[in-house]
Coordinates of C-alpha atoms in Angstrom, one line a residue:
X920 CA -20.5 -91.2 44.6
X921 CA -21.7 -88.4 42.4
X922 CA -19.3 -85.0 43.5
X923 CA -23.1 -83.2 43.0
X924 CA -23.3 -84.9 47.0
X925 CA -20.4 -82.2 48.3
X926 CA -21.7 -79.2 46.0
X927 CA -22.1 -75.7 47.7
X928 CA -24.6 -73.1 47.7
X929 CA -24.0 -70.6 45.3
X930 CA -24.2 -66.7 46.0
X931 CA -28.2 -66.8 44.0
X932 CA -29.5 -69.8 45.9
X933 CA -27.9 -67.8 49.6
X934 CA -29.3 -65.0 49.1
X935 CA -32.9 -66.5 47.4
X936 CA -32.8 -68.1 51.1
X937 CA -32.8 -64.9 52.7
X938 CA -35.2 -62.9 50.6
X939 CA -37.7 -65.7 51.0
X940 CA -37.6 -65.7 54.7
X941 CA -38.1 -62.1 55.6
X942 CA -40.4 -61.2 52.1
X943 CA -42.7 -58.7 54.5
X944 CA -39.6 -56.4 56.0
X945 CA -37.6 -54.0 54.2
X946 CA -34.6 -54.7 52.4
X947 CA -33.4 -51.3 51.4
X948 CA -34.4 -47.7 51.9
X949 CA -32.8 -44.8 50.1
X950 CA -34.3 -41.1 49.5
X951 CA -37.4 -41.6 51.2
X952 CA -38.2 -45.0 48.9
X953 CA -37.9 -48.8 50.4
X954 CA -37.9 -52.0 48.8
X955 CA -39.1 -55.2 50.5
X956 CA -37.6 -58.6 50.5
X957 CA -40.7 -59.7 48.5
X958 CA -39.7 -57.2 46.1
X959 CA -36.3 -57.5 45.6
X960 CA -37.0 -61.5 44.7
X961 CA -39.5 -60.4 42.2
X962 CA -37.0 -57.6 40.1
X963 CA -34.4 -60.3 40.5
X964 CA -36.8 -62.9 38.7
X965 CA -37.7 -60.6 35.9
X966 CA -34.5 -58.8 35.1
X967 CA -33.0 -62.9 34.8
X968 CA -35.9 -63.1 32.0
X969 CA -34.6 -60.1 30.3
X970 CA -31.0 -61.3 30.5
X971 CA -32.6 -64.7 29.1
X972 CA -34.4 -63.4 26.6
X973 CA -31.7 -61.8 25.0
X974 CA -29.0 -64.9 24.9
X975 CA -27.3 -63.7 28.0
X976 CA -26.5 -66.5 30.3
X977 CA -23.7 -69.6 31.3
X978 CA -20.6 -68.4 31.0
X979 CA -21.3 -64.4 30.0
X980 CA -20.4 -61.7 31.9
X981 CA -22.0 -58.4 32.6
X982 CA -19.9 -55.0 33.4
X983 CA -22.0 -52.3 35.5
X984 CA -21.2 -49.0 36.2
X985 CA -24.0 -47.8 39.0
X986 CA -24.5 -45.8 42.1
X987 CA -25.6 -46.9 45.5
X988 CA -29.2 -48.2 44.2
X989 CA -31.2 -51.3 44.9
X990 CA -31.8 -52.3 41.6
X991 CA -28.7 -52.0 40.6
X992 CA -27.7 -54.6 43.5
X993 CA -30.6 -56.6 42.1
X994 CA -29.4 -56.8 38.8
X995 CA -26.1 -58.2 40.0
X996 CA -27.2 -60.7 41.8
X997 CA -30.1 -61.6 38.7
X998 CA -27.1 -61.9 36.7
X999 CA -25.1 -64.1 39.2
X1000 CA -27.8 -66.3 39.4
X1001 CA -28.1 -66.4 35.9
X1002 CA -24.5 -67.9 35.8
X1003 CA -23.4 -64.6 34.4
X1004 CA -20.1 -63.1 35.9
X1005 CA -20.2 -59.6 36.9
X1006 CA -17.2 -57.0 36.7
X1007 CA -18.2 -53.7 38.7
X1008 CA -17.0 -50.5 37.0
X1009 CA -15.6 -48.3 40.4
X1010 CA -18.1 -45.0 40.3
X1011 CA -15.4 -42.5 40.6
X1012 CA -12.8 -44.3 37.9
X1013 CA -11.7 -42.7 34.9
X1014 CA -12.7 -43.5 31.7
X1015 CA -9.4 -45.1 30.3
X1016 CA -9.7 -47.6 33.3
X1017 CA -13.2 -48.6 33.3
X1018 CA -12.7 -48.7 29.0
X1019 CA -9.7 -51.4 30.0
X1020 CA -11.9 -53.3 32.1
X1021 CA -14.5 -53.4 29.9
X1022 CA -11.9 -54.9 27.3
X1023 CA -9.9 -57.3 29.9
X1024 CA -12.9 -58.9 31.4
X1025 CA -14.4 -59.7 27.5
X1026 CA -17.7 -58.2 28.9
X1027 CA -20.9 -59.3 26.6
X1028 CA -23.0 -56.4 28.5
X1029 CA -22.8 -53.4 30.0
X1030 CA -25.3 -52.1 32.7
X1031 CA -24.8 -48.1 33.2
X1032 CA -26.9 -46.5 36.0
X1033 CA -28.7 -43.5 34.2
X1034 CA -28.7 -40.6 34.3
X1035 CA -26.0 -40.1 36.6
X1036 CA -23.5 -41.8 34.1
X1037 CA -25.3 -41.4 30.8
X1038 CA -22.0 -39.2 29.6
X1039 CA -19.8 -41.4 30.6
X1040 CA -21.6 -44.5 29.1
X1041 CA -21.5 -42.8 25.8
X1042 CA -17.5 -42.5 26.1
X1043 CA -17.3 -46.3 26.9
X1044 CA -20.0 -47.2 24.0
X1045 CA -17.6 -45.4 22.0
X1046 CA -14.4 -47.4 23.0
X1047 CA -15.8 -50.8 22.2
X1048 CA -14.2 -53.3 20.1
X1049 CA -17.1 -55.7 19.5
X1050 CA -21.0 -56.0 20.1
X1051 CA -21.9 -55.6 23.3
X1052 CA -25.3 -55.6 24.7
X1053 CA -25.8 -51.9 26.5
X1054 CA -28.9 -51.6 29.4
X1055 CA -29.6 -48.3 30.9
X1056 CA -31.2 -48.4 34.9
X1057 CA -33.9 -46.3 33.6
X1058 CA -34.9 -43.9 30.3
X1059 CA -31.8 -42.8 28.6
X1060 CA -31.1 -42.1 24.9
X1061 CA -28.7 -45.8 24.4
X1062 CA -29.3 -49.4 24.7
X1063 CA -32.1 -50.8 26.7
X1064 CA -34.1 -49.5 29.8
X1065 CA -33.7 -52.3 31.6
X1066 CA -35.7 -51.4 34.5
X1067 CA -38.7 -50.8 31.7
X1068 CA -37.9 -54.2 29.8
X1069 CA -38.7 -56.1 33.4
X1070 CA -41.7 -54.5 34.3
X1071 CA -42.6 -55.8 30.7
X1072 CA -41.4 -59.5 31.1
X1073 CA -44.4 -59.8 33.6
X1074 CA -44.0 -62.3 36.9
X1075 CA -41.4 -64.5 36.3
X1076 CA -39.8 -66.3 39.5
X1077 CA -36.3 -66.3 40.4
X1078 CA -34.1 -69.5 39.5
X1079 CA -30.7 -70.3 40.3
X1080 CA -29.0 -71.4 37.1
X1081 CA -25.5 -71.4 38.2
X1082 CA -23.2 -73.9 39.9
X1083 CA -20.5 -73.5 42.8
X1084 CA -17.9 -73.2 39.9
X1085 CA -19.5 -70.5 37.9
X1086 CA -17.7 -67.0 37.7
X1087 CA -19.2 -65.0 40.0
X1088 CA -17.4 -61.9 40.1
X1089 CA -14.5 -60.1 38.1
X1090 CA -13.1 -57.5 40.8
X1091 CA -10.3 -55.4 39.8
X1092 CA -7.6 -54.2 41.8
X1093 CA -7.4 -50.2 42.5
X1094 CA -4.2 -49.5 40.6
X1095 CA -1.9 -48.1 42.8
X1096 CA 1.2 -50.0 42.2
X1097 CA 0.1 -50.1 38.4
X1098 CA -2.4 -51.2 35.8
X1099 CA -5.6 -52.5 37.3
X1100 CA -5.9 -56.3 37.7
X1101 CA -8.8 -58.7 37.2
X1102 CA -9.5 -60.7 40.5
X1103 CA -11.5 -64.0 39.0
X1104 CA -13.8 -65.7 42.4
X1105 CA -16.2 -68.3 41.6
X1106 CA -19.5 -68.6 43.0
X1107 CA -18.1 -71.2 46.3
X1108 CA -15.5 -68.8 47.1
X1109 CA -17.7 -65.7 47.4
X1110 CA -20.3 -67.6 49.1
X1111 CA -17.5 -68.5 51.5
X1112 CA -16.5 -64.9 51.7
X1113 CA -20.3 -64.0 53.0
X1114 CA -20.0 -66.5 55.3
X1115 CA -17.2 -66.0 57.2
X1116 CA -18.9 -62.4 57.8
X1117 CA -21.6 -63.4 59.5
X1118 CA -19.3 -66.0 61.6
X1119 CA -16.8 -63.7 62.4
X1120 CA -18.0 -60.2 62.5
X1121 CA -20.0 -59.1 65.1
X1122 CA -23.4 -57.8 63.4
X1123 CA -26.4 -56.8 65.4
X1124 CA -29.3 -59.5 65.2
X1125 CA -31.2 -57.1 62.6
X1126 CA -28.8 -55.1 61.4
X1127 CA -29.2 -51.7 60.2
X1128 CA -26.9 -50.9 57.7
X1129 CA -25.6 -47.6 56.6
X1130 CA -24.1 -47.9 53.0
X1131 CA -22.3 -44.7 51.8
X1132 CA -19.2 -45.8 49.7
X1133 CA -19.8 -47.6 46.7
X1134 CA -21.3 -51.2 46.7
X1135 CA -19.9 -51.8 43.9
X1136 CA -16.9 -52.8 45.9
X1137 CA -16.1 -53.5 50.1
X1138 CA -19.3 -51.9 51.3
X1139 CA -21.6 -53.8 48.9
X1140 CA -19.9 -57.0 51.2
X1141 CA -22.1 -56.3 54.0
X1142 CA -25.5 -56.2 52.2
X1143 CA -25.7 -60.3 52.0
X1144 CA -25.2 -60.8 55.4
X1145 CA -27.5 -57.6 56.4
X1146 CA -30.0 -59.6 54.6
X1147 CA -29.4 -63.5 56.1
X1148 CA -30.0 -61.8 59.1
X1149 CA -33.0 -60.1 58.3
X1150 CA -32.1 -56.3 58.3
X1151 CA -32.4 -53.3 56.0
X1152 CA -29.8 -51.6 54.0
X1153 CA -29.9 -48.0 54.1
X1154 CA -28.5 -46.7 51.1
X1155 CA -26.4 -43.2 50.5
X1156 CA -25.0 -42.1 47.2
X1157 CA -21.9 -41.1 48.5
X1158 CA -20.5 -39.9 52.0
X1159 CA -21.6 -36.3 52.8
X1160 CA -21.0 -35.9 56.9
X1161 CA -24.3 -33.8 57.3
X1162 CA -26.4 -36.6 55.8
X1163 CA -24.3 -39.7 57.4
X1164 CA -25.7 -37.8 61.1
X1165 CA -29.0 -37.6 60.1
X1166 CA -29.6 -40.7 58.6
X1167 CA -28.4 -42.1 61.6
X1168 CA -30.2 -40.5 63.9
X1169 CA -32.9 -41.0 61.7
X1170 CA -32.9 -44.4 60.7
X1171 CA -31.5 -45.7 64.5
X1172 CA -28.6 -46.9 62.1
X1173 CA -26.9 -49.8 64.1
X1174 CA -24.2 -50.9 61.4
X1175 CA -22.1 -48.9 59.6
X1176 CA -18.5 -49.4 57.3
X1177 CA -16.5 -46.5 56.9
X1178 CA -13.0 -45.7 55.7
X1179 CA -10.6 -43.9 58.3
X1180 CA -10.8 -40.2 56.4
X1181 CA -14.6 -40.1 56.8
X1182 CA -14.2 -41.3 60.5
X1183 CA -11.8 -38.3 60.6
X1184 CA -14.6 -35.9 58.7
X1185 CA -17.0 -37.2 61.5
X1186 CA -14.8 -36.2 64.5
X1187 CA -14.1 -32.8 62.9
X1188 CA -17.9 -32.0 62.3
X1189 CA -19.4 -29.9 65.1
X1190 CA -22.7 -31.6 64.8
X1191 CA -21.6 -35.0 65.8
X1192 CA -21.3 -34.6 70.0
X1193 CA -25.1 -33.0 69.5
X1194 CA -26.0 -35.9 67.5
X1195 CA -28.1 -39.2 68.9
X1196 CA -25.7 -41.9 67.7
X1197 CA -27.0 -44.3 70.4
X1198 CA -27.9 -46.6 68.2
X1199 CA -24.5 -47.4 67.2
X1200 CA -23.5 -51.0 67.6
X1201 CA -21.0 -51.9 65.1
X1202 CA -18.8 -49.2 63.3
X1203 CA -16.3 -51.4 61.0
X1204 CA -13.4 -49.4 59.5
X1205 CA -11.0 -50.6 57.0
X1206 CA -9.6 -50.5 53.0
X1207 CA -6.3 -48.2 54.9
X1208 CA -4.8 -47.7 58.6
X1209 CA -6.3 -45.4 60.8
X1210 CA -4.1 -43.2 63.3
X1211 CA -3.9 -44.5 66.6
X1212 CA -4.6 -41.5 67.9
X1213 CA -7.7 -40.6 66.0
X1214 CA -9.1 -43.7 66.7
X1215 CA -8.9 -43.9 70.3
X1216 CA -10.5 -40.0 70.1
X1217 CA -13.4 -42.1 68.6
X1218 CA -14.0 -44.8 70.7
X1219 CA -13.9 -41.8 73.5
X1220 CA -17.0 -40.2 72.0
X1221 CA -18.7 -43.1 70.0
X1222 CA -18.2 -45.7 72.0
X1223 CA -16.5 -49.4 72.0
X1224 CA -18.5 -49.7 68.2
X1225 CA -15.0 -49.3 66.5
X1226 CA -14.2 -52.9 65.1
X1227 CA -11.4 -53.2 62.2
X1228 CA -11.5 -55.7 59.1
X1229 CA -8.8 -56.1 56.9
X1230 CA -8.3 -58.1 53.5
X1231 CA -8.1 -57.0 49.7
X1232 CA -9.5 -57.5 46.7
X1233 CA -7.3 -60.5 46.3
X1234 CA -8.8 -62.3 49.7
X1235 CA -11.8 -60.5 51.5
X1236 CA -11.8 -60.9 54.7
X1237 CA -8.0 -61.7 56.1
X1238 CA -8.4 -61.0 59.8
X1239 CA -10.9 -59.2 62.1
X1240 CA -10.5 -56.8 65.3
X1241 CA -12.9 -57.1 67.5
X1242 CA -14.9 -54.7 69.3
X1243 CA -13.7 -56.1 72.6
X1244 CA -9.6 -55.9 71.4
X1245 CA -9.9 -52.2 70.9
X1246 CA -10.2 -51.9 75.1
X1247 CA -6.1 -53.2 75.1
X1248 CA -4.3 -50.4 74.1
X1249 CA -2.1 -52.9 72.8
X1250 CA -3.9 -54.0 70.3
X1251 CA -5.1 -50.1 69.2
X1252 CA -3.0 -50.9 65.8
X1253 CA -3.2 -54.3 65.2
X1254 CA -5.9 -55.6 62.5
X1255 CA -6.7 -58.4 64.4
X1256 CA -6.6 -62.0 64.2
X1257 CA -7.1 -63.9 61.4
X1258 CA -10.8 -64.9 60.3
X1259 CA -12.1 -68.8 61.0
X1260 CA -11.2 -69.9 57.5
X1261 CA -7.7 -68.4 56.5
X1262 CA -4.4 -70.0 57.1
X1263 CA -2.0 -66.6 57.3
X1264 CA 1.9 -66.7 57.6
X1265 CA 4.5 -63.7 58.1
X1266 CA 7.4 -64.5 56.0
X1267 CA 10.7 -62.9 55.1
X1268 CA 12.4 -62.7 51.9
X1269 CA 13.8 -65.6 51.9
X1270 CA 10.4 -67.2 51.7
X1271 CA 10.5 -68.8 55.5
X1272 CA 8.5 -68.0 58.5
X1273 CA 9.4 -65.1 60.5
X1274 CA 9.3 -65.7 64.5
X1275 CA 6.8 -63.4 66.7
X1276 CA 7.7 -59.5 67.0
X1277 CA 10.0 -59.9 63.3
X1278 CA 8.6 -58.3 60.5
X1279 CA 7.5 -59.9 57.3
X1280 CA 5.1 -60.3 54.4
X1281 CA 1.7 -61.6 55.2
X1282 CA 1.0 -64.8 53.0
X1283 CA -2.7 -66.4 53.0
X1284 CA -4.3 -69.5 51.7
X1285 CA -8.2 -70.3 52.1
X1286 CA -11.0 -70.6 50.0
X1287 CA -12.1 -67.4 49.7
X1288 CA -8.2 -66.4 48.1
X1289 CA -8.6 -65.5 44.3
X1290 CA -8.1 -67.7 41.9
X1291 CA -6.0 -66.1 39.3
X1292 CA -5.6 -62.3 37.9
X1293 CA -7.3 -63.0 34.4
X1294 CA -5.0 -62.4 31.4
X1295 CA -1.8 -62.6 33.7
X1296 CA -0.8 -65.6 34.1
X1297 CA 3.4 -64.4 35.1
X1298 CA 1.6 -62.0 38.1
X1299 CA -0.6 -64.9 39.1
X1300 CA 2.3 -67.3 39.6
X1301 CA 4.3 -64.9 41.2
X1302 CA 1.6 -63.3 43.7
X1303 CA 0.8 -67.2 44.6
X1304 CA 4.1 -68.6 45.0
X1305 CA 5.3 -71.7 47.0
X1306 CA 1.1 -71.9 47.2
X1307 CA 0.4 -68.9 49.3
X1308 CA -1.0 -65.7 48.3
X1309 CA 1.8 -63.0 49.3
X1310 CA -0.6 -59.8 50.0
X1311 CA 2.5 -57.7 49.9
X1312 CA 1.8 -56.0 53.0
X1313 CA 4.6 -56.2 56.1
X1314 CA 3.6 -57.3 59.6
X1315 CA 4.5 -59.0 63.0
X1316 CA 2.6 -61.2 64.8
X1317 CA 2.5 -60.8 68.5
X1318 CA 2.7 -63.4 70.7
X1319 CA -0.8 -63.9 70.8
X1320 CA -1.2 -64.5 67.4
X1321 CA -2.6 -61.1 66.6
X1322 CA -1.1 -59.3 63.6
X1323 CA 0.2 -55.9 63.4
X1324 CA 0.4 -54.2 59.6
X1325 CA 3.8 -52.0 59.5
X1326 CA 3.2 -51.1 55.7
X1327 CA 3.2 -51.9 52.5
X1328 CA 5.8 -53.5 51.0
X1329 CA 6.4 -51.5 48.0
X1330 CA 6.0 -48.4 49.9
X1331 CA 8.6 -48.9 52.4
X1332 CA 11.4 -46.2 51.9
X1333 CA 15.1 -46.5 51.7
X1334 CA 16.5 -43.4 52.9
X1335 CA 20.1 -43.2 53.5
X1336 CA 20.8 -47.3 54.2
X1337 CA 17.9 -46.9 56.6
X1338 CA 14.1 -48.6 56.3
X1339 CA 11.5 -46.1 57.0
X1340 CA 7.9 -47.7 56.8
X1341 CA 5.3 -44.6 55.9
X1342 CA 2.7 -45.9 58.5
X1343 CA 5.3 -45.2 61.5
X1344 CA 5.4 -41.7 60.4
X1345 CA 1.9 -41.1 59.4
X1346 CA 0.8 -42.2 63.1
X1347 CA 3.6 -40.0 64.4
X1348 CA 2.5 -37.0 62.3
X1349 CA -1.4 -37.4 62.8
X1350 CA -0.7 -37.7 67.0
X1351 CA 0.0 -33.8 66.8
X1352 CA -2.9 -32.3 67.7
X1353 CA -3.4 -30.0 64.2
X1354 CA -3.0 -32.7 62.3
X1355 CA -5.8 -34.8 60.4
X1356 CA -4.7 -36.6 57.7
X1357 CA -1.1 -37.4 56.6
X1358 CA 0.6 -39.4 53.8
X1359 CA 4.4 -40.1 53.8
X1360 CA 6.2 -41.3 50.7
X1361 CA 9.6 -41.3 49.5
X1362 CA 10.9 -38.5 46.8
X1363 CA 14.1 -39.5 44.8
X1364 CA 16.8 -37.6 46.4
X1365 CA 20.6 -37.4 45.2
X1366 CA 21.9 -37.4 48.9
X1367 CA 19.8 -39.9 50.7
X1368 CA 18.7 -42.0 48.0
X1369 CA 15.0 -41.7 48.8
X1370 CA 13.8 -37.9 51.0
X1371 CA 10.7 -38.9 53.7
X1372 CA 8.6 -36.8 52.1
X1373 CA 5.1 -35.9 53.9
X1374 CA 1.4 -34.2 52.7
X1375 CA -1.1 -33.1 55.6
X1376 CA -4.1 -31.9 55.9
X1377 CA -4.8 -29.6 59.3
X1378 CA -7.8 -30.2 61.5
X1379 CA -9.9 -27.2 61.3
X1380 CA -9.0 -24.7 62.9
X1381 CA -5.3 -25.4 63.9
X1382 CA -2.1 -23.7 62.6
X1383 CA 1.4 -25.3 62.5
X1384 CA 3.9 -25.2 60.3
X1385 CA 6.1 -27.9 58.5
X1386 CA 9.0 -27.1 60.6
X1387 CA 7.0 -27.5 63.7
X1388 CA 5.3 -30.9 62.6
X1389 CA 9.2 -32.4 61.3
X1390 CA 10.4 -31.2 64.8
X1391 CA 7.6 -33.1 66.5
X1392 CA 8.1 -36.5 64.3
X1393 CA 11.8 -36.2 65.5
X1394 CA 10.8 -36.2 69.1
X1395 CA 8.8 -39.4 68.7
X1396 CA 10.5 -41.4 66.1
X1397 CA 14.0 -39.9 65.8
X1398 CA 15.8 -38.3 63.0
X1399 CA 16.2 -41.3 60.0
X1400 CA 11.7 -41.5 60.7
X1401 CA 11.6 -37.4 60.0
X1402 CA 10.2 -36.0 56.5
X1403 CA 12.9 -34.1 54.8
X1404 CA 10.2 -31.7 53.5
X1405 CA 6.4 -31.2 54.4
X1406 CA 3.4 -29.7 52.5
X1407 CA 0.1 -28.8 53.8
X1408 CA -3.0 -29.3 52.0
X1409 CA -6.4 -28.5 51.9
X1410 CA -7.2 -32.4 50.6
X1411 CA -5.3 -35.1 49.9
X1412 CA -5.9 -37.0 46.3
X1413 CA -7.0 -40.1 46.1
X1414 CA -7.9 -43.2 43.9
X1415 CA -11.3 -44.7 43.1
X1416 CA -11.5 -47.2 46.2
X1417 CA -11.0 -44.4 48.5
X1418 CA -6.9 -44.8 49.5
X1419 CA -4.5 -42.1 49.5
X1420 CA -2.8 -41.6 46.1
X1421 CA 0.4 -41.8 46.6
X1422 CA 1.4 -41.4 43.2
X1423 CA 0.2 -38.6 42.5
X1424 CA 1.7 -36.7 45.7
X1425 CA 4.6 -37.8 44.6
X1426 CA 4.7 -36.6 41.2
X1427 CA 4.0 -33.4 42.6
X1428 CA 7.6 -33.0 44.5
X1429 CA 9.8 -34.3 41.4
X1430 CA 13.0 -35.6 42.2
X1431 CA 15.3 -34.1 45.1
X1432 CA 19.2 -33.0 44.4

């Protein structure tokens, strides 16, 4: 029997499927513009021309640096289809990181979003080491307008080129415990990825679906299924608080993803209890932890939206929170229970399964885990050892199966023979009423090995000072869980996915003595 009998659906031929079906309703809408399914099938056909027509195909791959725009989304999937791979260059990355990328992923093209990173483009133009094709979204004074050179290659229809084992996407890894890594997924495995979305999360029948982070990376993960199910992606360059409200009340925005700081910028603006966000049904939250008690201030004055999703770039999705679970207080910081098609373990160091309630490393295996870290063959072996993927993060499972992240592991602190994990603090320090948003992290320190070390941010309006908040974290975790020294800060820095960099905060403090 031929193996073509078992083949999968790849990503193009999915989401060809749902473009088809819908072609009369809108697809996205962004600054007063829209783009209908019929239309988003048509770019797609004639930008795969373009890449055709220009030996771009099988086995090539693409790097794109772009905004929150639908043809930049189309282009990515023209390319997919195309059996091109596709690395996304993060927005907000700097140039040294994007230029390694580039050069790690052996890119044949790069697709830069103009003008909003025409200066940019010419510094990574600059850093190439071989011919590379070079399309501009648009006029621009380099490479190709690629938008122009479609409109030019007249109607040609979409076709699905690639197979289930093409490369369908190279996504890198934020950098926060080192240099970025290349996360290789073939077309089955992100298909799968897609899948298990619309299985397991709880979208509205026709979504609505408010895209302010970058879709170049986890928000761009909810635009397939928004579109299998026949709704609209509204599109924001970026999160700005006053225009997240309005398009909402605007747009009747059902859907939504959002990081835990902008949920926090939300409950500290003084438009959002005047606001009509009644048409809120599902507000996912994720990429970090979000404080226990800010989150239960939310679902008191939003609603039972709030659901959680957790993964990485390394699996995506791991586990899902329902909607439902948030009513157990219980469950306020678990991330949920593991999605329909991943096998996930808590295991200690010595590489055995941890009973219920112990601490331990979350370890996965499923199709949608990666397939390798390109170029890094020593990091691949040991992130998939004894054949699970080890996530790195720490967690218990409760008796009912539900999993409950204590940290990471490389951020746990040693301080004075003691384990501190920073997420036990951080929920302590962000329960005090002035407090928004807080990052602990350990600071080398000549008496207790490691100092718990803290940054905050205040909510507007409040006043407290770091002697106040160490005495508070004392009364609810004890004395080992208090930070040795507090700073407060106007904002906390942060790396291109959106997570507090740690790094940084703690190159700030140099070492203790």
């Amino acid at each position: 029997m031929s193996d073509l009998v078992h083949s999968e659906p790849t990503v193009g031929s999915f989401i060809f499927r749902s473009l088809r079906r819908y072609p009369d309703r809108t697809a996205f809408s962004w600054n007063g513009r829209t783009m209908s399914y019929a239309a988003a099938l048509e770019l797609i056909g004639r930008l795969q021309a373009v890449f055709s027509a220009r030996g771009l195909g099988r086995g090539n791959t693409i790097a794109m640096l772009a905004g929150n725009r639908a043809e930049a989304w189309c282009a990515k999937v023209a390319a997919q289809a195309s059996g091109i791979g596709v690395t996304d260059l993060h927005p907000f990355g700097a140039a040294p990181d994007q230029a390694y990328q580039v050069a790690d992923s052996a890119a044949d093209a790069l697709i830069v979003d103009c003008p909003r990173f025409a200066e940019r483009a010419a510094e990574l133009i600059g850093r190439f080491e071989r011919e590379r094709h070079v399309f501009s979204l648009g006029p621009s004074d380099f490479g190709v307008d690629l938008l122009a050179a479609a409109e030019s290659a007249g109607a040609a229809g979409p076709v699905d080129v690639a197979s289930g084992e093409d490369v369908s996407t190279l996504k890198y890894t934020g950098g926060t415990t080192g240099r970025p890594k290349g996360v290789l997924r073939r077309h089955a495995s992100a298909l799968r990825a897609s899948l298990v979305l619309l299985s397991d999360f709880e979208f509205p029948n026709e979504p609505r679906y408010l895209a302010t982070a970058p879709i170049s990376h986890v928000t761009g993960t909810n635009i397939e299924p928004t579109l299998a199910l026949g709704g609209t992606v509204h599109l924001l360059d970026g999160f700005d608080p006053d225009a997240v409200l309005a398009t909402i009340a605007r747009e009747r925005i059902n859907t939504a993803l959002f990081v835990p700081t902008m949920i926090y910028a939300l409950l500290d603006h003084p438009d959002l209890d005047r606001t009509d966000l009644s048409s809120l049904e599902l507000l996912l939250y994720g990429a970090s932890s979000m404080s226990p008690s800010l989150l239960s201030e939310g679902i008191e004055r939003l609603g039972p939206v709030f659901a959680q999703l957790y993964g990485q770039t390394e699996c995506y999705p791991i586990s899902y929170l329902r909607k439902s679970d948030h009513a157990d207080s219980s469950l306020i910081g678990s991330c949920g229970m593991p999605v329909g098609n991943c096998e996930v373990t808590v295991r200690g160091d010595d590489g055995n399964e941890v009973p219920a309630g112990e601490p331990g490393e979350i370890c996965v295996r499923g199709p949608v885990v990666m397939e390798r870290y390109v170029n890094q063959p020593d990091v691949t072996a040991e992130a998939l050892q004894g054949d699970w993927l080890h996530t790195g993060d720490i967690a218990y499972r409760d008796d009912r199966g539900y999993l409950h992240i204590v940290d990471r592991k490389k951020d746990m602190i040693v301080s004075g023979g003691f384990n501190v994990f920073p997420r036990e603090v951080e929920d302590a320090l962000t329960g005090h009423d002035a407090v928004s948003v807080a990052a602990v992290y350990g600071v080398a320190d000549d008496k207790w090995g490691e100092a718990v070390t803290a940054t905050v941010v205040l909510r507007p309006g409040h006043e407290v000072t770091p002697d106040e908040l160490i005495r508070h974290v004392k009364s609810v975790k004890g004395s080992v869980q208090a930070p040795k020294q507090i700073r407060v800060v106007e904002e906390l820095p942060r790396t291109p996915v959106g997570k507090i960099d740690k790094k940084a905060l703690r190159a700030q403090w140099g070492p203790r003595s």
